[in-house]
XYZ file of C-alpha atoms in Angstrom:
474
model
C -5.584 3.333 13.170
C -7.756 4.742 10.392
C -6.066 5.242 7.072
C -5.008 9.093 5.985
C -7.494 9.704 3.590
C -6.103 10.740 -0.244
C -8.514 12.498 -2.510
C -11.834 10.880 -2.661
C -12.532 7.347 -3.514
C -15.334 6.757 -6.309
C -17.350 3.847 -5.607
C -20.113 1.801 -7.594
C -23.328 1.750 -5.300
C -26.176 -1.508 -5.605
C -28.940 -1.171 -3.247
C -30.426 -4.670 -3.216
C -34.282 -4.484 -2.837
C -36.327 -7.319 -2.649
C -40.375 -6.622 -3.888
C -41.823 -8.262 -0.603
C -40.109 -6.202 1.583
C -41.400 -2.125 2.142
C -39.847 -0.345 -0.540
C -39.369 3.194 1.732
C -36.479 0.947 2.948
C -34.713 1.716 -0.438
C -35.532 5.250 0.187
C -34.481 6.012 3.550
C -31.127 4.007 2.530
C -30.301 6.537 -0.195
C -30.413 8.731 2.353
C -28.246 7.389 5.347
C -25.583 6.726 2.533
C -25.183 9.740 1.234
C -24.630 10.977 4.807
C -21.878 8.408 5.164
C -20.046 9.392 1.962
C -19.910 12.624 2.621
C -18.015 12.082 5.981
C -15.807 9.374 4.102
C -14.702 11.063 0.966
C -16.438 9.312 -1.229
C -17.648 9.662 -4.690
C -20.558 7.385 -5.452
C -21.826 6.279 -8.951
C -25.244 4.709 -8.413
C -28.623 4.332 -9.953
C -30.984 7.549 -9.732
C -34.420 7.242 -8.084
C -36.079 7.386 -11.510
C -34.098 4.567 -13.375
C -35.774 1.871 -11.173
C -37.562 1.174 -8.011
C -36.226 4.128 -5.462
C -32.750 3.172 -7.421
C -32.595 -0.218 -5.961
C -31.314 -3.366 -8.198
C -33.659 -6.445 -7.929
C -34.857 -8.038 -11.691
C -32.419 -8.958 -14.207
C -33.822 -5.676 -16.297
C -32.335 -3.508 -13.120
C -28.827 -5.503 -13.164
C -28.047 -4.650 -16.687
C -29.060 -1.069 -16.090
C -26.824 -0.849 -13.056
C -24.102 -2.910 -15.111
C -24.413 -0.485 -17.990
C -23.881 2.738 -15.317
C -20.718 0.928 -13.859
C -18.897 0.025 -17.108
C -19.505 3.971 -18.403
C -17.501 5.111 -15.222
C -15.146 1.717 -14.905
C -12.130 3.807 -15.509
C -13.284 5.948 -12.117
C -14.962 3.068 -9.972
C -11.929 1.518 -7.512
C -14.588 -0.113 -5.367
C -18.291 -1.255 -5.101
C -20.174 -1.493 -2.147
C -23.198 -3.598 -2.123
C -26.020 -2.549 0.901
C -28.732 -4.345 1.958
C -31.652 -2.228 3.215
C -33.845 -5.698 3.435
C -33.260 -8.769 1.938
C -32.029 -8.023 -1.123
C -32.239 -9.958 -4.468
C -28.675 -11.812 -4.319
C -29.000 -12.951 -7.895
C -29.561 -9.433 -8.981
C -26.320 -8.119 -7.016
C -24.468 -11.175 -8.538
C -25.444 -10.332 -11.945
C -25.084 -6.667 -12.049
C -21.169 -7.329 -10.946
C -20.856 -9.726 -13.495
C -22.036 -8.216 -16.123
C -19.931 -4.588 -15.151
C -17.080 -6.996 -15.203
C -14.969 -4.390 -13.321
C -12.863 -6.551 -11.417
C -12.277 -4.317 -8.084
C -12.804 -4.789 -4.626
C -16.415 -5.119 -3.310
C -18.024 -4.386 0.562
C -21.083 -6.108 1.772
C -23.311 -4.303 3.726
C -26.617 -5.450 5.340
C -28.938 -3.295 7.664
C -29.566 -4.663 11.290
C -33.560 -4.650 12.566
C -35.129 -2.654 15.355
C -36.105 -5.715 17.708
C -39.188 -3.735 18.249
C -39.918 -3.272 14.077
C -40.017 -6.655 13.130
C -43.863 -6.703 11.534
C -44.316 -6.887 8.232
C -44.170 -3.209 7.712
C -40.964 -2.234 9.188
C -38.898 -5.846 9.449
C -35.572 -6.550 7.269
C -34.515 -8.980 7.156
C -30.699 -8.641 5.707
C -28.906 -10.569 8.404
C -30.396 -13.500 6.481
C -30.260 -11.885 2.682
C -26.551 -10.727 3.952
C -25.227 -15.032 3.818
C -27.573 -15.131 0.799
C -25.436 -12.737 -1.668
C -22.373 -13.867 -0.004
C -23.538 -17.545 -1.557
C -24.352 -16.472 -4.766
C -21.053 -14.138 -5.276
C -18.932 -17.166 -3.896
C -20.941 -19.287 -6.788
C -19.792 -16.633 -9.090
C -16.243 -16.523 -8.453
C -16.398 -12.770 -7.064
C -14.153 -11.541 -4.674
C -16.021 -9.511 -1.642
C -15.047 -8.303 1.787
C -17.242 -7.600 4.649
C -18.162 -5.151 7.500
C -16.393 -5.874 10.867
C -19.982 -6.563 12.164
C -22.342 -8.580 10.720
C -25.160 -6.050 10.457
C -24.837 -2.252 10.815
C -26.420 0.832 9.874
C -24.409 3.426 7.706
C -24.002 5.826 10.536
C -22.786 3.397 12.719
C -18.667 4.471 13.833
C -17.600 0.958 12.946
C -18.888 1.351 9.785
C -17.324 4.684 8.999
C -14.014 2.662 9.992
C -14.966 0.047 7.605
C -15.568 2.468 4.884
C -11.986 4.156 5.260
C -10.633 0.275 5.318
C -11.972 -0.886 2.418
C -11.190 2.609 0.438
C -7.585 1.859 1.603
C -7.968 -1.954 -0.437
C -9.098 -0.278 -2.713
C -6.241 1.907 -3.835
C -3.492 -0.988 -2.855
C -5.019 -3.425 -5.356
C -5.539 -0.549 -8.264
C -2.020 0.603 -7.334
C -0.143 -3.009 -7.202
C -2.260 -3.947 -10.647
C -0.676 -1.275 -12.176
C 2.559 -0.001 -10.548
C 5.815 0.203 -12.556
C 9.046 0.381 -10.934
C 12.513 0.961 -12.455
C 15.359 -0.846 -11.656
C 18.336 1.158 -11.707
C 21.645 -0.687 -12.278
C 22.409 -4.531 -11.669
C 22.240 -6.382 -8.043
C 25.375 -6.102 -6.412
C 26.846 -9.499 -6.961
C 27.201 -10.044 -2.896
C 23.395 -9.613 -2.459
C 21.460 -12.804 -4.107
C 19.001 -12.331 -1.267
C 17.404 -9.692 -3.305
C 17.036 -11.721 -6.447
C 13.428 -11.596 -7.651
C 11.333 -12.681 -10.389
C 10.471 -9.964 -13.437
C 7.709 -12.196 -15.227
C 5.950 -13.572 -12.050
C 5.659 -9.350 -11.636
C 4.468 -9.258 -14.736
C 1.557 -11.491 -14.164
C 0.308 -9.685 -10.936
C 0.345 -6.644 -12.854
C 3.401 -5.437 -11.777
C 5.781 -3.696 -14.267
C 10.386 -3.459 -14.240
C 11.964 -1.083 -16.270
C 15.568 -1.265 -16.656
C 18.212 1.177 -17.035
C 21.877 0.293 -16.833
C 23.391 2.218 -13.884
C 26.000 3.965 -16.620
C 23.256 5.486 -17.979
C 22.449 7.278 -15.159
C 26.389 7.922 -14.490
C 26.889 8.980 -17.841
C 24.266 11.788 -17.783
C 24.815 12.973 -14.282
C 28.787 13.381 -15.390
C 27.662 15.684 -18.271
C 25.743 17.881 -16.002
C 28.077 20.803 -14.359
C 26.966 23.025 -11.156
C 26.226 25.938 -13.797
C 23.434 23.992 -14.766
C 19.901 25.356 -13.945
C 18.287 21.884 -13.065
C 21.417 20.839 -11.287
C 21.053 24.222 -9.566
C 17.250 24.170 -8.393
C 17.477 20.328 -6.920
C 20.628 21.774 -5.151
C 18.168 24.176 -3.616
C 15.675 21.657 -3.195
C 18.025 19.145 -1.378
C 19.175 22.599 1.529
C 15.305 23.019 2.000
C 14.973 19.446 2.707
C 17.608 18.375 5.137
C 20.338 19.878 7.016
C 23.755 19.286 5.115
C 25.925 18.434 8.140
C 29.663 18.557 7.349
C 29.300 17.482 3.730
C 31.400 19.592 1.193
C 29.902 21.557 -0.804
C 31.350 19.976 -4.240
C 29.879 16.547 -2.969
C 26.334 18.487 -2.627
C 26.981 19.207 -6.549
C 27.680 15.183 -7.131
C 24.174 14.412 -5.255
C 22.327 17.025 -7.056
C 23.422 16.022 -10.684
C 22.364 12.391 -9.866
C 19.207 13.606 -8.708
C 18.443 15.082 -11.718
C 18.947 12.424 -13.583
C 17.155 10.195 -11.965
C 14.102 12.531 -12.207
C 14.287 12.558 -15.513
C 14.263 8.989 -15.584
C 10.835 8.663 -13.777
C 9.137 10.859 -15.310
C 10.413 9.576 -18.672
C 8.761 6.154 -17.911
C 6.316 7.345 -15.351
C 7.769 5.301 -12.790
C 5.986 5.021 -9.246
C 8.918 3.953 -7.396
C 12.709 2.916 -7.753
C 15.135 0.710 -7.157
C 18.656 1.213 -6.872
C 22.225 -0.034 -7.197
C 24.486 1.280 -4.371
C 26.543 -0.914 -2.970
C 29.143 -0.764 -4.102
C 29.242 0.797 -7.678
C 28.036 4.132 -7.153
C 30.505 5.043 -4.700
C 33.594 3.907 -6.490
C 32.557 4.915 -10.028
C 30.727 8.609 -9.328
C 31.702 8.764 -5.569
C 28.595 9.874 -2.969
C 25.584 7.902 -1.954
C 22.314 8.025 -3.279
C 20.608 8.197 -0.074
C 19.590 11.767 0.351
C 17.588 11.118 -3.425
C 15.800 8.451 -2.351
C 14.545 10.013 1.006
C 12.913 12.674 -0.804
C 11.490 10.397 -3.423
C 9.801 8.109 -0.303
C 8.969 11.235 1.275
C 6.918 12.448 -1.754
C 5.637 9.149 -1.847
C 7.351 7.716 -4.381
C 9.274 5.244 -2.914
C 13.108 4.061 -3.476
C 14.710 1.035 -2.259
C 18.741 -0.084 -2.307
C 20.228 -2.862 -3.427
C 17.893 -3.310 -6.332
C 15.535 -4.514 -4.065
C 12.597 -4.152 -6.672
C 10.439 -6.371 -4.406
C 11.241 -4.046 -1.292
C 10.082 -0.984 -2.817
C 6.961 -2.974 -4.216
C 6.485 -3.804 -0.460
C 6.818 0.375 0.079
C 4.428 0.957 -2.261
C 1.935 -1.349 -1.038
C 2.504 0.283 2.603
C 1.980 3.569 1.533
C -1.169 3.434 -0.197
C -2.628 1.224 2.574
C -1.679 3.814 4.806
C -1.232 6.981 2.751
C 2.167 7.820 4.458
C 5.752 7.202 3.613
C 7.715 3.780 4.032
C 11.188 2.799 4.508
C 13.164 -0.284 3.842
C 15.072 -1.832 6.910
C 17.661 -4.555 8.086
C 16.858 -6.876 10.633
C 20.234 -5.926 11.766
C 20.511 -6.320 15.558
C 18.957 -7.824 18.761
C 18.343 -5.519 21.321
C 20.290 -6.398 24.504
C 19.120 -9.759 25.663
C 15.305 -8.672 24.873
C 13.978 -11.685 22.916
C 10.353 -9.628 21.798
C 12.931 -6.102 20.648
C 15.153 -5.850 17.812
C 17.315 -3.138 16.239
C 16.023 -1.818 12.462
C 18.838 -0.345 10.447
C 20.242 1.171 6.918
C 23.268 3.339 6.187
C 20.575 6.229 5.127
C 17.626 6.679 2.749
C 14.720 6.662 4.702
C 11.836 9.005 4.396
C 12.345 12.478 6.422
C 8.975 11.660 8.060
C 10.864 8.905 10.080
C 13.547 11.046 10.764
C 12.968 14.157 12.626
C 16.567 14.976 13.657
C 17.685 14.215 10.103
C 21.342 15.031 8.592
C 23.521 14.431 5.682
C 26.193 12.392 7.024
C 27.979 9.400 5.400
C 27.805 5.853 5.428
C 30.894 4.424 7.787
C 30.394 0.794 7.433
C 30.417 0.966 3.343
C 33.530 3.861 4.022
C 35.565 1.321 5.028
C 35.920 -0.474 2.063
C 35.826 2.679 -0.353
C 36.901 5.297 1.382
C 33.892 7.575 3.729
C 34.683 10.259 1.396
C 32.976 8.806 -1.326
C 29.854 8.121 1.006
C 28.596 11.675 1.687
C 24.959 11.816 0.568
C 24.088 9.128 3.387
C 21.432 10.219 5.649
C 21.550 10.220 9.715
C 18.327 10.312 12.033
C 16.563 8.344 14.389
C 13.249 7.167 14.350
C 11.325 8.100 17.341
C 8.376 5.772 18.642
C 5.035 5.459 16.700
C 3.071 2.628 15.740
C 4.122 0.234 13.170
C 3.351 -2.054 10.277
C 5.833 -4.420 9.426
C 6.078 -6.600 5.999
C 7.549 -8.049 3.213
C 6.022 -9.022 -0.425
C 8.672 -11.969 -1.884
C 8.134 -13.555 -5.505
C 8.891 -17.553 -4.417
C 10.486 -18.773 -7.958
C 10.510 -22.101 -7.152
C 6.267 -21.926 -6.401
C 6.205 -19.613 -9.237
C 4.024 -17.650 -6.620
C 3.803 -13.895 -4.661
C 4.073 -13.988 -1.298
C 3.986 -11.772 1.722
C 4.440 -11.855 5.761
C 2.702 -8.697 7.567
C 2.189 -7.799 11.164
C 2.028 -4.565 13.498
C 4.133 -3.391 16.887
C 6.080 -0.576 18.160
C 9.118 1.644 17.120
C 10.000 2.592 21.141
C 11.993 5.656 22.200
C 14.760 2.846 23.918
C 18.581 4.103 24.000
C 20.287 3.069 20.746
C 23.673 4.448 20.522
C 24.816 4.031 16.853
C 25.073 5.743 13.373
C 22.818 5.943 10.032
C 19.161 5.197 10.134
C 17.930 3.288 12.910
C 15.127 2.102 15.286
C 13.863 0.248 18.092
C 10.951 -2.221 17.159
C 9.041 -4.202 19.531
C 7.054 -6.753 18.534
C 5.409 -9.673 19.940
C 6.658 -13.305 19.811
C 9.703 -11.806 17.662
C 11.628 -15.228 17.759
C 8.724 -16.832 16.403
C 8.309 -14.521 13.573
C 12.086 -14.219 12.588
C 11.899 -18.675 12.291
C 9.010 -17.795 10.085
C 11.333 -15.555 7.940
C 13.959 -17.710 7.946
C 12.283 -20.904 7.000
C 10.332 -19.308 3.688
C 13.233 -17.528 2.751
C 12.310 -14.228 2.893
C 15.399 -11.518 2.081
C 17.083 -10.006 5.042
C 15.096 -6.599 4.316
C 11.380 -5.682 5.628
C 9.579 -2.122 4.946
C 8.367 -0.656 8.148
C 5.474 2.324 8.169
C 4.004 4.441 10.619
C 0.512 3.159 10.773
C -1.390 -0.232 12.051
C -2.647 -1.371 8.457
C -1.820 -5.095 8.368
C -5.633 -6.120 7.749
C -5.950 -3.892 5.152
C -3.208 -4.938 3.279
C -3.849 -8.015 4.143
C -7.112 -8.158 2.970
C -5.545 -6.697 -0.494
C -2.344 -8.370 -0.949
C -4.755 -12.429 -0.143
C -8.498 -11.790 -1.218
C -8.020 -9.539 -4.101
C -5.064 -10.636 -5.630
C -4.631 -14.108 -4.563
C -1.169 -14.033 -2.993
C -0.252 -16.431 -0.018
C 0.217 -14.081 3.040
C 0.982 -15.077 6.719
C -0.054 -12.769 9.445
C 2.170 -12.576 12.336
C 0.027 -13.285 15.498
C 1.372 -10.683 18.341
């Protein structure tokens, strides 16, 4: 499944030329690629016709001028894409992304020949020059990806796919070099499985702020139902969701603590949350936090429980690999005596767009320990069936590493007769996949989306920013 496209993508352009090779090549290039863009959403920054040969890169002099272009737009460029109407120069391409030194994401792309063009005037030869700048860039230390064939030409449907791919890299590694979540509260003491480490973040880009969760009591309490921002995210929360049975001064507790925590991201210009729930929040303020954090995932800024700073990092990632909402999950159940089908489950903040019979409601597993009454603000639904990508990113403190399982399979309409959020996944080779998790010490939490983007966040969360990922095999 193609990714959703979100707002065009600029890229940095080379068009490797080679002077023994007919330079209309470079020409008729230019040409085919602005087609492509066009259809893909993208923005290109690349050499005019004037500045050198047909705006190719070959000499040294033509690296620094495309080096020069790229560093005056580095703040725009997420991506490069390197093509290949012939040969190419592959020290010219190597030296025009090292001297840019922008550090993103970069697509090799080589031309295929017409078997019946192969004499001196019309011949290519880029499936050769293609290995040849893959040598020097390896040489140079630079990261690249590559087409899904070998050769293709820019109008080619597998490229197009390609293109939409590798613009989907492109915003997970800008996003996950520069995301900043806020933890909200302390882990609930029961829950070390969602202990994580704050400076291996911090070395992979990856910013915490902290706020105590008293804070966030402590200013919701001061807030009364006269208030006009307590007021407008009560409207906000009605146009949402249905409110089921919940009472109408509970609707006022759920609204000032939305507020707040509002306020709080945009304070620090958070992208996504973490939060204490379990149990504080019900037996010092008394509702859930759910029904915030659905709307926050929904609007694409996700929110995990439990402090689960990692899991929402894992949302993130999802959602700009697929450019649609995530949720966080249990593992929670087998599914009858189905060894490839398991049961997903929370008490109720997942995104709306998983959720299309959705419902305040309140959590009655958590209720029994303090009282349901003080769980309204817990959302009900069930997810109907769609594709899915499942995964976890995990910092390993002991490696002093990131790390990160992915894989796709099904959410399936099958019976499921409970309450809260919940789903039916399929997915193949399920045992072997849950030893996996259980022998690397992954949490009890994944992230599910709506989308079959393992590869490309693969291709993000290994190449470009070095983590160790496993791939389940289905």
């Amino acid at each position: 499944m193609t990714p959703k496209p979100k707002g065009p993508v600029t890229l940095g352009v080379i068009i490797g030329n080679r002077d023994f090779f007919p330079d209309k090549l470079v020409g008729e290039c230019r040409t085919d690629l602005l087609d492509a863009f066009q259809k893909a959403g993208i923005n290109p920054i690349m050499l005019p016709e004037s500045a050198t040969k047909l705006g190719g890169v070959e000499t040294f002099q033509e690296a620094q001028k495309c080096a020069e272009l790229f560093r005056r737009h580095a703040d725009e460029i997420m991506g490069v894409l390197v093509v290949l109407p012939n040969f190419g120069d592959e020290k010219g391409i190597a030296e025009t992304l090292k001297l840019a030194r922008l550090d993103v994401p970069v697509l090799i792309q080589a031309y295929p020949d017409d078997l019946n063009r192969l004499d001196v005037a019309r011949r290519r030869d880029a499936w050769c020059g293609k290995i040849s700048v893959c040598n020097n860039l390896y040489q140079f230390g630079i990261k690249y990806s590559l087409t899904t064939k070998h050769v293709v030409h820019p109008s080619d449907p597998s490229f197009l796919t390609d293109l939409a791919n590798f613009m989907a890299v492109c915003r997970v590694v800008k996003g996950l070099r520069n995301v900043r979540i806020g933890a909200v509260g302390a882990r609930p003491g029961a829950f070390n499985t969602v202990r994580y480490s704050e400076k291996i973040l911090q070395r992979n880009g990856i910013s915490v702020v902290t706020i105590d969760l008293s804070h966030i009591l402590g200013f919701a309490n001061k807030l009364t139902k006269d208030d006009q921002s307590v007021k407008d995210r009560l409207e906000a929360i009605k146009a949402y969701t249905p409110t089921g049975r919940t009472p109408d001064d509970k609707l006022v507790q759920i609204a000032k603590l939305d507020v707040v925590l509002n306020d709080f991201m945009q304070e620090h210009a958070l992208d996504a949350t973490a939060i204490q729930c379990w149990t504080s929040l019900q037996q010092n303020y008394g509702c859930n936090v759910c029904t915030s954090m659905s709307i926050m995932s929904e609007n694409m800024l996700p929110s995990a429980c439990e402090v689960d700073v990692t899991g929402t990092l894992s949302m993130y990632a999802m959602q700009l690999a697929s450019g649609s909402p995530s949720a966080l999950v249990d593992w929670n159940n087998n599914y009858a005596d189905d060894e490839n089908k398991c049961v997903l489950f929370h008490c109720g903040n997942w995104a709306k767009s998983f959720l299309p019979d959705i419902e305040i409601s309140t959590a009655p597993i958590l209720g029994t320990t303090v009282g349901e009454e003080n769980t309204y603000g817990a959302l009900a639904g069930r997810t109907p069936a769609n594709p899915l990508t499942y995964g976890r990113i995990s910092t390993d403190d002991p490696k002093g590493i990131m790390k990160a399982y992915i894989g796709e399979g099904m959410l399936t309409d099958d019976p499921l007769n409970t309450f809260g959020n919940r789903a039916v996944a399929q997915i193949n080779n399920l045992q072997g996949l849950m030893q996996y998790v259980c022998r690397n010490g992954f949490e009890h939490h994944v992230v599910m989306n709506a989308s079959r983007t393992a590869g490309i966040l693969k291709e993000a969360m290994e190449n470009y920013m070095g983590w160790e990922v496993y791939t389940h095999q289905s």
